[in-house]
C-alpha positions in Angstrom: -16.5 35.1 -24.6 -17.1 32.2 -26.2 -15.5 28.4 -25.1 -11.3 28.4 -25.6 -9.6 25.5 -23.4 -6.0 25.8 -23.0 -3.3 23.8 -22.2 0.3 24.0 -21.5 3.6 21.6 -21.7 5.4 19.6 -23.0 5.2 18.5 -27.3 7.9 16.0 -27.9 7.8 13.4 -30.5 8.1 9.9 -30.3 10.1 7.1 -31.6 9.3 3.1 -31.4 10.9 -0.3 -31.1 9.5 -2.1 -34.2 10.1 -5.1 -32.0 8.7 -6.8 -28.7 11.4 -6.8 -25.7 14.0 -4.5 -27.7 16.2 -3.2 -25.4 16.9 0.1 -25.4 20.8 -0.2 -24.5 20.6 -2.5 -28.6 21.2 -1.0 -31.9 17.4 -1.7 -33.2 14.7 -0.8 -35.8 12.3 1.8 -35.5 9.2 4.0 -36.0 9.0 7.6 -35.8 9.0 10.6 -35.3 5.3 10.3 -34.3 3.9 14.1 -32.6 3.6 13.8 -28.7 3.3 14.7 -25.2 0.8 14.6 -23.1 -0.2 18.1 -23.2 -0.3 18.1 -27.2 -2.3 14.6 -26.9 -4.6 15.8 -24.8 -5.3 19.3 -27.1 -5.3 17.9 -30.4 -8.6 15.6 -28.5 -10.2 18.7 -28.4 -9.9 20.2 -31.4 -10.2 16.7 -33.1 -13.8 17.3 -31.1 -14.0 21.1 -32.7 -14.1 22.4 -29.8 -11.8 25.9 -30.3 -8.4 25.6 -28.5 -4.2 26.1 -28.2 -1.4 25.2 -26.0 1.6 26.8 -24.5 4.9 25.4 -25.5 8.2 25.9 -27.0 9.5 23.0 -29.7 13.4 23.8 -32.3 12.9 25.6 -35.6 14.1 22.0 -36.1 11.9 19.2 -38.4 10.0 17.5 -35.3 8.8 20.7 -34.5 7.2 21.3 -37.9 6.0 17.4 -37.2 4.1 18.2 -34.5 3.4 21.5 -35.5 1.6 20.8 -38.8 -0.7 18.1 -37.1 -1.9 20.5 -34.3 -2.7 23.4 -36.9 -4.4 20.3 -39.2 -6.1 19.2 -36.8 -7.4 22.2 -35.5 -5.8 24.0 -32.9 -4.6 27.0 -32.9 -1.0 27.8 -33.1 0.2 30.4 -32.5 0.9 30.3 -28.5 4.4 27.4 -29.5 6.6 29.2 -29.4 10.6 28.8 -32.1 13.4 28.5 -30.2 16.2 28.2 -32.9 19.2 27.7 -30.1 16.5 24.6 -29.0 15.6 21.4 -30.7 12.8 19.6 -30.3 12.3 16.9 -27.6 11.8 13.2 -28.2 10.8 10.4 -26.3 12.2 6.6 -27.1 9.8 3.7 -26.2 9.8 0.4 -26.5 7.1 -2.2 -25.5 7.6 -4.5 -23.4 5.6 -9.0 -23.2 3.3 -8.2 -20.5 2.6 -4.5 -20.7 5.1 -1.9 -19.8 7.1 -0.4 -21.4 10.4 1.1 -21.0 11.2 4.9 -22.0 15.0 7.6 -22.6 12.7 10.8 -22.8 15.3 14.4 -23.7 12.4 16.7 -22.3 13.9 19.0 -19.4 17.0 19.6 -22.1 15.0 20.6 -25.1 13.0 23.7 -26.4 10.0 22.8 -23.7 12.1 22.3 -20.9 13.3 25.9 -21.5 9.8 27.2 -21.6 9.0 30.5 -19.2 7.4 33.7 -18.8 9.8 35.0 -21.2 9.6 33.6 -23.9 6.5 32.2 -23.8 3.9 33.5 -25.9 0.3 34.1 -23.1 -1.9 36.2 -25.8 -3.5 33.6 -26.6 -4.6 33.4 -22.4 -6.8 36.4 -23.6 -9.6 34.9 -25.1 -9.1 31.0 -22.8 -12.4 29.9 -20.8 -10.5 27.0 -19.2 -7.0 25.8 -18.8 -5.9 22.7 -18.2 -2.6 21.6 -16.1 -0.5 18.4 -15.7 1.3 17.9 -13.3 4.1 16.3 -15.1 5.1 19.1 -17.1 5.6 20.6 -14.1 9.6 19.6 -14.4 11.4 23.0 -13.8 10.0 26.0 -11.8 9.7 28.5 -15.4 7.4 26.6 -15.6 5.3 25.7 -12.8 5.8 30.6 -12.2 4.1 30.3 -16.6 1.9 28.2 -14.8 0.9 30.1 -11.9 0.8 32.9 -13.9 -1.7 31.0 -16.2 -4.2 30.6 -14.2 -4.2 33.9 -11.8 -5.7 35.4 -15.8 -7.6 32.3 -16.4 -9.3 32.8 -13.0 -8.6 36.2 -13.1 -11.4 36.4 -16.1 -13.6 33.9 -14.6 -12.3 31.0 -16.4 -12.2 27.8 -14.6 -9.0 24.6 -14.7 -9.2 20.8 -14.7 -5.9 19.1 -13.3 -4.3 15.6 -14.4 -1.5 14.5 -10.9 -0.1 13.0 -14.0 2.6 12.0 -11.3 4.0 8.6 -9.8 2.8 9.3 -5.8 6.5 7.4 -5.3 8.5 9.9 -7.5 6.1 13.1 -5.3 7.9 15.1 -3.2 8.0 17.9 -0.6 8.5 20.1 -2.6 6.3 18.4 -6.0 3.3 18.0 -3.8 3.2 21.9 -2.6 3.5 22.7 -6.0 0.9 20.7 -6.9 -1.9 20.7 -3.7 -1.1 25.1 -4.6 -2.2 24.3 -8.6 -5.1 21.8 -6.6 -7.1 24.5 -4.3 -8.3 26.7 -7.7 -8.9 23.2 -9.4 -12.3 22.4 -10.9 -12.1 18.7 -12.7 -9.2 17.1 -10.9 -8.5 14.2 -13.2 -6.0 11.1 -11.5 -4.9 7.8 -12.1 -6.1 4.8 -10.0 -2.7 5.3 -8.7 -2.9 9.2 -8.1 -5.9 9.3 -6.7 -4.6 9.3 -2.1 -1.3 12.0 -4.0 -2.5 14.1 -3.4 -4.7 13.9 -0.1 -3.3 12.9 3.4 -4.9 10.2 3.6 -4.4 6.4 1.4 -7.7 5.6 1.7 -10.7 6.2 -1.1 -13.4 7.8 0.1 -11.2 9.7 2.5 -9.3 11.1 -0.6 -12.5 11.8 -3.0 -14.0 14.1 0.8 -11.3 15.5 1.3 -10.8 17.2 -2.8 -14.5 17.4 -2.1 -14.6 19.2 0.8 -10.9 21.0 1.5 -10.3 22.0 -1.5 -13.5 23.2 -3.4 -13.8 21.4 -6.6 -16.6 20.3 -8.4 -16.1 17.1 -10.5 -13.0 14.6 -9.4 -13.3 12.1 -12.9 -10.9 8.2 -12.5 -9.6 7.3 -14.9 -9.4 3.4 -14.8 -7.2 2.5 -18.1 -8.5 -1.2 -19.1 -11.3 -0.7 -16.5 -12.9 2.0 -18.1 -13.4 5.3 -15.3 -15.4 6.9 -13.5 -16.7 10.5 -12.3 -17.8 11.9 -8.4 -20.0 14.5 -7.8 -20.7 15.6 -4.2 -23.6 13.9 -4.4 -23.3 11.3 -7.4 -20.7 8.9 -8.7 -20.5 7.9 -12.6 -19.5 4.9 -13.8 -18.5 3.8 -17.4 -17.0 0.9 -18.4 -14.1 0.9 -21.3 -15.4 0.1 -24.9 -14.0 -4.2 -26.0 -11.1 -3.1 -28.1 -7.4 -4.5 -29.3 -4.5 -2.5 -27.9 -2.2 -2.3 -30.4 -0.6 0.4 -28.6 -1.9 2.5 -25.1 -0.2 5.5 -25.0 -1.6 8.3 -24.7 -5.5 6.8 -24.4 -5.2 8.8 -20.3 -5.1 12.2 -22.5 -7.4 11.5 -25.3 -9.3 10.2 -23.0 -9.3 14.1 -21.0 -9.5 16.1 -23.9 -12.5 14.2 -24.7 -14.4 14.6 -21.3 -13.2 18.1 -21.3 -14.4 19.3 -24.1 -18.0 17.6 -23.5 -18.8 19.2 -19.8 -16.7 22.7 -21.5 -20.5 22.3 -23.7 -22.5 21.3 -21.3 -22.5 17.9 -22.5 -24.2 16.1 -18.7 -21.7 13.9 -17.0 -22.3 10.5 -18.2 -23.0 11.0 -21.5 -19.3 12.7 -21.3 -18.5 9.7 -19.4 -19.5 7.4 -22.2 -17.9 9.2 -25.0 -14.6 10.3 -23.3 -14.1 5.7 -22.6 -15.2 5.8 -26.6 -12.3 8.3 -27.6 -9.9 7.1 -25.1 -10.5 3.1 -25.8 -10.6 3.8 -29.1 -7.0 6.1 -29.1 -5.4 2.6 -28.5 -6.3 0.1 -31.1 -3.5 2.3 -33.7 0.2 2.3 -33.1 1.7 6.3 -32.6 0.8 8.2 -29.6 -1.8 10.8 -31.0 -2.8 8.5 -34.2 -6.0 7.7 -32.2 -7.8 11.1 -31.6 -11.3 10.4 -32.9 -13.5 13.2 -34.7 -17.5 13.6 -33.3 -18.3 11.5 -35.7 -16.6 8.9 -35.4 -18.3 8.0 -31.9 -21.1 5.3 -31.8 -21.9 7.7 -28.9 -22.5 10.5 -29.9 
């Protein structure tokens, strides 16, 4: 079976305030809509690197859905796993940026088309060719999608495929039920991809070294990819640690940088590139992504990378 990467989760449009510190509670000027959604950005980056891939999601039969379908298809994503739900609207995210670098969001996801995705309306046929499944914790926002993800894991693991997992959730928002669900995913994870803020979230310890040992020895992960934002990233294996500093760039829009990094790292590793090379190229993808406005606008092609 040839390699195919599949992810599951939300597809939305992002609409951005044009002025710094513009309050979402006040009338202002916005730009967009831009194709977005963390899983969608991840899989678009995979496709831009020439790797066969698909996403299981849902959009409405509307302009917001079409802008996403058109972009993903244009960039090489298999969109046959995206259900178009006539009675629902495509999800959206409004965002404003503050002078200190922080952001405020208003999301319409849970009640949008992607929030209605379930085992009955999802197209799972793309999993028949799937050799690797990527899961994002932020996408597991209801029981239907959690059940769908569990079914997808069963199919992919049953076909001897592999799993990568980006928890993508703040520790302070992690309740006991969600933590149990995420730990069940961690048990079948090959590549674990937390941020610095998340590295101990699913561990019994608040200590970095102890948490890493737990992920290897209790849950059996193969690689831990630690995303460090503007500092770069690290990869831990049982025997080695690899480190890559971020590339020096002028930041315009940080949204989606971690998703671009993750998509690139998984794509390169599944093409059997060494960890060190995969980490360097993925970090360049993440760094490049922040130089343009729009969450999916900064995905990179292979020929655009200096370290290829």
